[in-house]
Short mmCIF file of C-alpha atoms in Angstrom, two decimals:
data_model
loop_
_atom_site.label_atom_id
_atom_site.label_comp_id
_atom_site.label_asym_id
_atom_site.label_seq_id
_atom_site.Cartn_x
_atom_site.Cartn_y
_atom_site.Cartn_z
CA MET H 1 -132.71 -57.42 -49.75
CA TYR H 2 -134.11 -60.84 -50.51
CA LEU H 3 -131.81 -63.78 -51.35
CA ASP H 4 -134.04 -66.69 -50.36
CA HIS H 5 -135.86 -67.47 -53.62
CA ALA H 6 -135.42 -71.21 -53.11
CA ALA H 7 -137.80 -70.91 -50.17
CA THR H 8 -140.31 -68.60 -51.84
CA SER H 9 -139.90 -66.21 -54.72
CA PRO H 10 -141.77 -62.89 -54.43
CA LEU H 11 -145.07 -62.76 -56.27
CA ARG H 12 -144.66 -61.39 -59.79
CA PRO H 13 -146.88 -58.40 -60.67
CA GLU H 14 -148.26 -60.35 -63.63
CA ALA H 15 -149.28 -63.19 -61.33
CA ARG H 16 -150.96 -60.77 -58.93
CA ALA H 17 -152.95 -59.24 -61.80
CA ALA H 18 -154.02 -62.70 -63.00
CA MET H 19 -155.17 -63.59 -59.48
CA GLU H 20 -157.25 -60.42 -59.27
CA GLU H 21 -159.01 -61.48 -62.46
CA GLY H 22 -159.49 -64.94 -60.93
CA PHE H 23 -161.24 -63.45 -57.89
CA ARG H 24 -163.78 -61.93 -60.26
CA ILE H 25 -164.50 -65.42 -61.66
CA TRP H 26 -165.80 -66.60 -58.31
CA ALA H 27 -167.79 -69.75 -59.19
CA ASN H 28 -166.89 -73.41 -58.66
CA PRO H 29 -165.46 -74.77 -61.95
CA SER H 30 -167.40 -78.00 -61.43
CA SER H 31 -170.79 -76.26 -61.32
CA PRO H 32 -172.94 -76.71 -64.46
CA HIS H 33 -174.46 -73.21 -64.54
CA ALA H 34 -173.16 -70.28 -66.59
CA GLU H 35 -170.90 -68.91 -63.83
CA GLY H 36 -169.43 -72.37 -63.27
CA ARG H 37 -168.84 -72.88 -66.98
CA LYS H 38 -167.02 -69.55 -67.16
CA ALA H 39 -164.75 -70.59 -64.29
CA LYS H 40 -164.21 -73.99 -65.92
CA ALA H 41 -163.17 -72.36 -69.19
CA ALA H 42 -160.61 -70.20 -67.35
CA LEU H 43 -159.32 -73.26 -65.48
CA GLU H 44 -158.82 -75.30 -68.64
CA ASP H 45 -157.19 -72.37 -70.42
CA ALA H 46 -154.71 -72.08 -67.52
CA ARG H 47 -154.04 -75.82 -67.73
CA GLU H 48 -153.13 -75.54 -71.40
CA ARG H 49 -150.95 -72.49 -70.75
CA VAL H 50 -148.99 -74.34 -68.06
CA LYS H 51 -148.50 -77.32 -70.35
CA ARG H 52 -147.38 -75.11 -73.22
CA ALA H 53 -144.95 -73.10 -71.07
CA LEU H 54 -143.33 -76.30 -69.73
CA GLY H 55 -143.41 -78.19 -73.02
CA TRP H 56 -145.43 -80.91 -71.27
CA GLU H 57 -147.47 -83.18 -73.53
CA GLY H 58 -149.22 -85.19 -70.81
CA GLU H 59 -151.80 -84.31 -68.17
CA VAL H 60 -151.75 -81.62 -65.46
CA ILE H 61 -153.42 -82.09 -62.07
CA PHE H 62 -153.61 -78.85 -60.11
CA THR H 63 -152.83 -79.21 -56.39
CA SER H 64 -152.32 -77.05 -53.30
CA GLY H 65 -148.56 -77.20 -53.84
CA ALA H 66 -145.59 -79.55 -54.17
CA SER H 67 -146.36 -81.39 -50.92
CA GLU H 68 -149.79 -82.48 -52.10
CA ALA H 69 -148.43 -83.32 -55.55
CA ALA H 70 -145.75 -85.53 -53.96
CA ALA H 71 -148.34 -87.27 -51.79
CA LEU H 72 -150.62 -87.92 -54.80
CA ALA H 73 -147.75 -89.28 -56.84
CA LEU H 74 -146.12 -91.53 -54.27
CA ARG H 75 -149.27 -92.87 -52.65
CA ASN H 76 -151.30 -93.39 -55.81
CA ALA H 77 -148.73 -94.33 -58.46
CA VAL H 78 -149.51 -97.69 -60.02
CA GLY H 79 -146.43 -99.72 -59.19
CA GLY H 80 -144.46 -101.56 -56.56
CA LYS H 81 -141.69 -100.64 -54.13
CA ARG H 82 -141.04 -96.93 -53.59
CA ILE H 83 -137.43 -95.77 -53.87
CA VAL H 84 -136.09 -92.33 -52.87
CA THR H 85 -132.67 -90.79 -52.27
CA GLU H 86 -131.40 -89.61 -48.88
CA VAL H 87 -131.44 -85.95 -49.97
CA GLU H 88 -135.07 -85.63 -51.04
CA HIS H 89 -137.30 -82.87 -49.71
CA ASP H 90 -139.14 -83.65 -46.48
CA CYS H 91 -142.52 -83.80 -48.25
CA VAL H 92 -141.25 -86.61 -50.51
CA LEU H 93 -139.74 -88.58 -47.65
CA GLN H 94 -142.95 -88.28 -45.63
CA ALA H 95 -145.09 -89.37 -48.58
CA ALA H 96 -142.82 -92.35 -49.23
CA THR H 97 -143.13 -94.09 -45.87
CA GLY H 98 -141.43 -97.47 -45.99
CA ALA H 99 -139.46 -96.63 -49.12
CA ASP H 100 -135.93 -97.81 -49.83
CA HIS H 101 -133.44 -94.95 -49.32
CA VAL H 102 -130.54 -94.72 -51.79
CA PRO H 103 -127.41 -92.80 -50.68
CA VAL H 104 -125.71 -90.02 -52.60
CA LEU H 105 -122.03 -89.52 -53.29
CA PRO H 106 -119.98 -86.62 -51.89
CA ASP H 107 -120.60 -84.70 -55.14
CA GLY H 108 -124.35 -84.83 -54.50
CA GLN H 109 -125.17 -87.31 -57.26
CA VAL H 110 -127.22 -90.38 -56.45
CA ASP H 111 -125.06 -93.49 -56.04
CA LEU H 112 -125.98 -95.22 -59.31
CA HIS H 113 -124.56 -98.57 -58.15
CA GLU H 114 -126.85 -98.52 -55.10
CA LEU H 115 -129.76 -97.33 -57.23
CA ALA H 116 -129.24 -100.23 -59.64
CA SER H 117 -129.41 -102.65 -56.71
CA ALA H 118 -132.59 -101.02 -55.38
CA LEU H 119 -134.22 -101.28 -58.80
CA LYS H 120 -134.10 -105.09 -58.67
CA CYS H 121 -137.75 -105.40 -57.72
CA ASP H 122 -141.12 -105.55 -59.44
CA ARG H 123 -142.29 -102.24 -60.99
CA PRO H 124 -140.25 -99.86 -58.81
CA VAL H 125 -141.48 -96.30 -58.32
CA VAL H 126 -138.52 -93.92 -57.99
CA ALA H 127 -138.72 -90.32 -56.72
CA ILE H 128 -135.70 -88.06 -57.27
CA GLN H 129 -135.24 -84.31 -56.91
CA ASP H 130 -134.16 -82.57 -60.11
CA VAL H 131 -132.37 -79.69 -58.34
CA ASN H 132 -131.55 -79.96 -54.65
CA SER H 133 -133.11 -77.11 -52.72
CA GLU H 134 -130.16 -76.73 -50.32
CA THR H 135 -127.09 -77.08 -52.53
CA GLY H 136 -128.29 -76.43 -56.09
CA ASN H 137 -126.95 -79.78 -57.25
CA ARG H 138 -128.75 -81.19 -60.31
CA GLN H 139 -129.16 -84.91 -60.87
CA VAL H 140 -128.57 -86.46 -64.30
CA ILE H 141 -132.26 -87.18 -64.76
CA SER H 142 -132.08 -88.46 -68.34
CA PHE H 143 -129.60 -91.19 -67.36
CA ILE H 144 -131.58 -92.15 -64.26
CA GLN H 145 -134.73 -92.23 -66.35
CA ASP H 146 -133.14 -94.78 -68.69
CA MET H 147 -132.11 -96.93 -65.72
CA VAL H 148 -135.61 -96.87 -64.24
CA ALA H 149 -137.25 -97.61 -67.60
CA GLU H 150 -134.93 -100.57 -68.18
CA ALA H 151 -135.97 -101.94 -64.78
CA GLY H 152 -139.63 -101.66 -65.77
CA GLY H 153 -140.23 -98.88 -63.27
CA MET H 154 -141.67 -95.38 -63.06
CA LEU H 155 -139.79 -92.12 -62.38
CA ILE H 156 -141.27 -89.23 -60.40
CA VAL H 157 -139.13 -86.08 -60.52
CA ASP H 158 -139.45 -83.30 -57.97
CA CYS H 159 -139.08 -80.23 -60.21
CA ALA H 160 -140.06 -77.68 -57.56
CA GLN H 161 -136.71 -75.89 -57.87
CA SER H 162 -136.18 -76.33 -61.62
CA ALA H 163 -139.60 -75.71 -63.19
CA GLY H 164 -139.83 -72.17 -64.48
CA LYS H 165 -136.03 -71.81 -64.44
CA MET H 166 -134.69 -74.50 -66.78
CA ASN H 167 -136.01 -77.17 -69.11
CA ILE H 168 -137.33 -80.22 -67.30
CA ASP H 169 -136.99 -83.75 -68.63
CA SER H 170 -139.98 -85.91 -69.47
CA PRO H 171 -140.44 -88.46 -66.67
CA GLU H 172 -143.66 -90.32 -65.96
CA MET H 173 -144.56 -87.69 -63.36
CA ALA H 174 -143.17 -84.32 -62.30
CA ILE H 175 -143.90 -82.13 -59.26
CA ILE H 176 -144.02 -78.33 -59.56
CA SER H 177 -144.70 -75.50 -57.10
CA ALA H 178 -145.84 -72.02 -58.18
CA HIS H 179 -144.24 -70.00 -55.39
CA LYS H 180 -140.77 -71.12 -56.41
CA PHE H 181 -140.98 -69.19 -59.71
CA GLY H 182 -142.94 -66.09 -58.76
CA GLY H 183 -146.44 -67.53 -58.60
CA PRO H 184 -148.64 -67.53 -55.48
CA ILE H 185 -148.16 -69.69 -52.41
CA GLY H 186 -150.59 -72.59 -52.03
CA VAL H 187 -150.79 -73.90 -55.59
CA GLY H 188 -148.78 -76.37 -57.66
CA ALA H 189 -149.32 -79.29 -59.95
CA LEU H 190 -148.56 -82.92 -60.60
CA LEU H 191 -147.63 -83.48 -64.22
CA VAL H 192 -148.57 -86.99 -65.38
CA LYS H 193 -147.73 -88.55 -68.73
CA ASP H 194 -150.84 -90.70 -68.63
CA PHE H 195 -153.68 -90.93 -66.13
CA ALA H 196 -153.34 -94.72 -66.28
CA LEU H 197 -150.16 -94.34 -64.16
CA LEU H 198 -152.18 -93.02 -61.22
CA LYS H 199 -155.01 -94.44 -59.13
CA PRO H 200 -157.97 -91.99 -59.02
CA GLU H 201 -159.14 -90.65 -55.66
CA GLY H 202 -162.48 -89.24 -56.78
CA GLY H 203 -163.62 -85.64 -56.63
CA HIS H 204 -162.14 -82.92 -58.84
CA GLU H 205 -159.36 -82.76 -61.43
CA ARG H 206 -160.86 -85.53 -63.52
CA GLY H 207 -161.29 -87.62 -60.40
CA TYR H 208 -157.62 -87.63 -59.36
CA ARG H 209 -157.72 -85.00 -56.62
CA ARG H 210 -160.23 -84.00 -53.93
CA GLY H 211 -161.02 -80.37 -53.19
CA THR H 212 -162.28 -77.47 -55.28
CA GLU H 213 -159.61 -75.94 -57.49
CA ASN H 214 -158.12 -72.63 -56.32
CA LEU H 215 -158.83 -70.79 -59.56
CA PRO H 216 -157.26 -67.38 -58.68
CA ALA H 217 -154.02 -69.08 -57.60
CA ILE H 218 -154.01 -71.32 -60.68
CA LEU H 219 -154.35 -68.29 -62.94
CA GLY H 220 -151.48 -66.66 -61.05
CA MET H 221 -149.34 -69.74 -61.54
CA ALA H 222 -150.06 -69.81 -65.27
CA ALA H 223 -149.08 -66.16 -65.61
CA ALA H 224 -145.83 -66.70 -63.68
CA ILE H 225 -144.73 -69.84 -65.54
CA GLU H 226 -145.16 -68.05 -68.86
CA LEU H 227 -142.40 -65.66 -67.73
CA SER H 228 -139.93 -68.49 -67.09
CA GLU H 229 -137.43 -67.26 -69.68
CA SER H 230 -136.84 -64.16 -67.56
CA PHE H 231 -136.65 -65.85 -64.15
CA ALA H 232 -133.38 -64.00 -63.40
CA ASP H 233 -131.28 -61.29 -65.03
CA GLU H 234 -128.19 -62.60 -66.85
CA ASP H 235 -125.93 -60.01 -65.21
CA THR H 236 -127.29 -61.08 -61.83
CA LEU H 237 -126.51 -64.74 -62.49
CA ARG H 238 -122.97 -63.88 -63.56
CA ALA H 239 -122.48 -61.77 -60.44
CA PHE H 240 -123.90 -64.58 -58.31
CA HIS H 241 -121.37 -67.09 -59.55
CA SER H 242 -118.53 -64.61 -59.31
CA MET H 243 -118.97 -64.77 -55.52
CA ASP H 244 -117.00 -68.02 -55.45
CA GLN H 245 -113.64 -66.23 -55.60
CA VAL H 246 -114.64 -63.86 -52.81
CA VAL H 247 -115.62 -66.79 -50.59
CA ARG H 248 -112.44 -68.79 -51.23
CA GLU H 249 -110.11 -65.82 -50.73
CA ALA H 250 -111.70 -65.18 -47.34
CA GLY H 251 -111.16 -68.79 -46.26
CA GLY H 252 -114.73 -69.89 -46.82
CA ASP H 253 -116.05 -72.94 -48.61
CA TRP H 254 -118.05 -72.59 -51.85
CA LEU H 255 -119.83 -75.93 -51.79
CA SER H 256 -120.61 -75.79 -55.52
CA ASP H 257 -116.94 -76.76 -56.00
CA ARG H 258 -117.85 -80.20 -54.64
CA LEU H 259 -120.87 -80.73 -56.88
CA SER H 260 -120.82 -82.64 -60.13
CA SER H 261 -123.54 -80.42 -61.62
CA ASP H 262 -124.50 -77.13 -59.97
CA THR H 263 -127.13 -74.58 -60.96
CA ALA H 264 -126.99 -70.84 -61.51
CA PHE H 265 -129.46 -69.80 -58.82
CA ILE H 266 -128.80 -71.74 -55.58
CA SER H 267 -125.51 -71.97 -53.70
CA ALA H 268 -124.42 -73.23 -50.30
CA ILE H 269 -121.64 -71.17 -48.71
CA SER H 270 -119.66 -71.89 -45.54
CA MET H 271 -118.08 -69.09 -43.53
CA PRO H 272 -115.12 -69.84 -41.25
CA SER H 273 -115.69 -69.51 -37.51
CA ILE H 274 -119.35 -68.38 -37.53
CA GLY H 275 -122.22 -70.85 -37.25
CA ALA H 276 -125.02 -70.84 -39.82
CA SER H 277 -127.77 -69.75 -37.40
CA ALA H 278 -125.66 -66.82 -36.21
CA GLN H 279 -124.99 -65.81 -39.81
CA VAL H 280 -128.68 -65.89 -40.71
CA MET H 281 -129.50 -63.62 -37.77
CA ARG H 282 -126.65 -61.21 -38.49
CA PHE H 283 -127.56 -60.98 -42.18
CA ASP H 284 -131.14 -60.33 -41.14
CA MET H 285 -129.99 -57.45 -38.93
CA GLU H 286 -128.32 -56.01 -42.03
CA GLY H 287 -131.59 -56.32 -43.97
CA ILE H 288 -130.47 -59.33 -46.02
CA SER H 289 -132.62 -62.48 -46.17
CA VAL H 290 -130.77 -65.81 -46.50
CA SER H 291 -131.47 -69.21 -44.95
CA GLN H 292 -129.92 -72.18 -43.23
CA GLY H 293 -130.88 -74.98 -45.61
CA SER H 294 -134.44 -75.81 -46.61
CA ALA H 295 -137.13 -73.48 -45.27
CA CYS H 296 -139.18 -76.54 -44.26
CA SER H 297 -136.50 -77.64 -41.79
CA SER H 298 -134.35 -74.55 -41.16
CA GLY H 299 -136.44 -73.52 -38.16
CA THR H 300 -134.86 -76.37 -36.22
CA MET H 301 -131.39 -74.80 -36.68
CA LYS H 302 -129.94 -78.30 -36.96
CA VAL H 303 -127.07 -79.23 -39.29
CA SER H 304 -128.51 -80.13 -42.67
CA ARG H 305 -129.20 -83.83 -43.27
CA VAL H 306 -128.45 -83.14 -46.97
CA LEU H 307 -124.92 -82.03 -46.14
CA ARG H 308 -124.50 -85.00 -43.81
CA ALA H 309 -125.58 -87.32 -46.61
CA MET H 310 -122.95 -85.71 -48.86
CA GLN H 311 -120.33 -86.35 -46.15
CA VAL H 312 -119.53 -82.65 -45.79
CA GLU H 313 -117.21 -82.13 -42.82
CA PRO H 314 -119.27 -81.29 -39.70
CA GLU H 315 -117.39 -78.04 -39.03
CA ILE H 316 -118.15 -76.85 -42.58
CA ALA H 317 -121.75 -78.06 -42.60
CA ALA H 318 -122.44 -76.27 -39.31
CA ASN H 319 -121.32 -72.96 -40.85
CA THR H 320 -123.17 -73.28 -44.17
CA ILE H 321 -125.96 -71.00 -45.34
CA ARG H 322 -128.01 -71.10 -48.54
CA VAL H 323 -128.16 -68.12 -50.90
CA SER H 324 -130.65 -68.20 -53.77
CA VAL H 325 -131.61 -65.66 -56.43
CA GLY H 326 -134.58 -65.09 -58.70
CA TRP H 327 -136.53 -62.67 -60.84
CA SER H 328 -136.29 -59.72 -58.43
CA THR H 329 -132.55 -60.01 -57.66
CA THR H 330 -130.14 -57.40 -59.06
CA PRO H 331 -126.33 -57.31 -59.46
CA ASP H 332 -126.28 -54.61 -56.78
CA ASP H 333 -127.92 -57.07 -54.37
CA ILE H 334 -125.11 -59.55 -55.00
CA GLU H 335 -122.46 -56.88 -54.51
CA ARG H 336 -123.97 -55.82 -51.20
CA PHE H 337 -124.19 -59.44 -50.03
CA CYS H 338 -120.51 -60.00 -50.87
CA GLU H 339 -119.48 -56.87 -48.97
CA THR H 340 -121.50 -57.93 -45.93
CA TRP H 341 -120.25 -61.51 -46.09
CA LEU H 342 -116.61 -60.36 -46.26
CA ALA H 343 -117.03 -57.96 -43.35
CA MET H 344 -118.64 -60.68 -41.28
CA ALA H 345 -115.94 -63.22 -42.17
CA LYS H 346 -113.13 -60.77 -41.31
CA SER H 347 -114.74 -59.96 -37.96
CA SER H 348 -114.48 -63.62 -36.99
CA VAL H 349 -110.70 -63.83 -37.53
#
């Protein structure tokens, strides 16, 4: 039973079928011959499909995933000082070396007073995660966008967790990752309002990205994003959020209670008396996949830096796991998780 969609969502059958078609279009899309032109036509059709599905009116640069998209955006954006929050994904923090770090409040929202101070520079470039991958907290992007625009800056939004699940705002740039919404691993995109916002690197993707496009994966991503309206069953989402009462009654901590704006598909849950790493292993023994924070850092089994930044009490943070649902999750999955969680919590008393 898989409840770790925030790490990777299983590949949708429609995406797999699209990839199989892509493998039959084997040529390099940049080649001028007939086979290359056929591949190019499929590539550009996929680009338009992604734009249409997301309601994006700007440009789309296909990448190998969110990490490459973040690196392209933060290293090549035309602007000045880079600004990030303390709870950004590791790939954003690594791409923004030397950036100013803005703290968040205990409810997960960026400290707008501190952000306003950081924006007092020439042409700031701000990168903020739309939905936090560990807690499900969503930033008020439209308000932040107004602040950044008033400061004469540029906003880059990490939409890896929100694209394909909810409407995204219209910043100067947005980062998406196919495997978060049922597309294949190893493909994503940087959405750019205007190419003039980005310094070209040469090579492919109109000169803004090096490396031959992964056409089969891109076709899989386009197929998956077109199914975004059915990313999760409504009954499943209701069952997911009904877990909060179960957790509280057993003495646990439903961290969504602390958030100013949570989402319907990611939750952080703390169990009394059992550490997060022990929970992950015990759930795994029961055939249930959950995680301890972000998949990119959970292997360290350290207390989440996101929870530390939110000032979550150490004893709660140390016992917190992440549960996330998606297109393949059923209400029965949620019921079984709740039963297992309760049994585990009672055994610790």
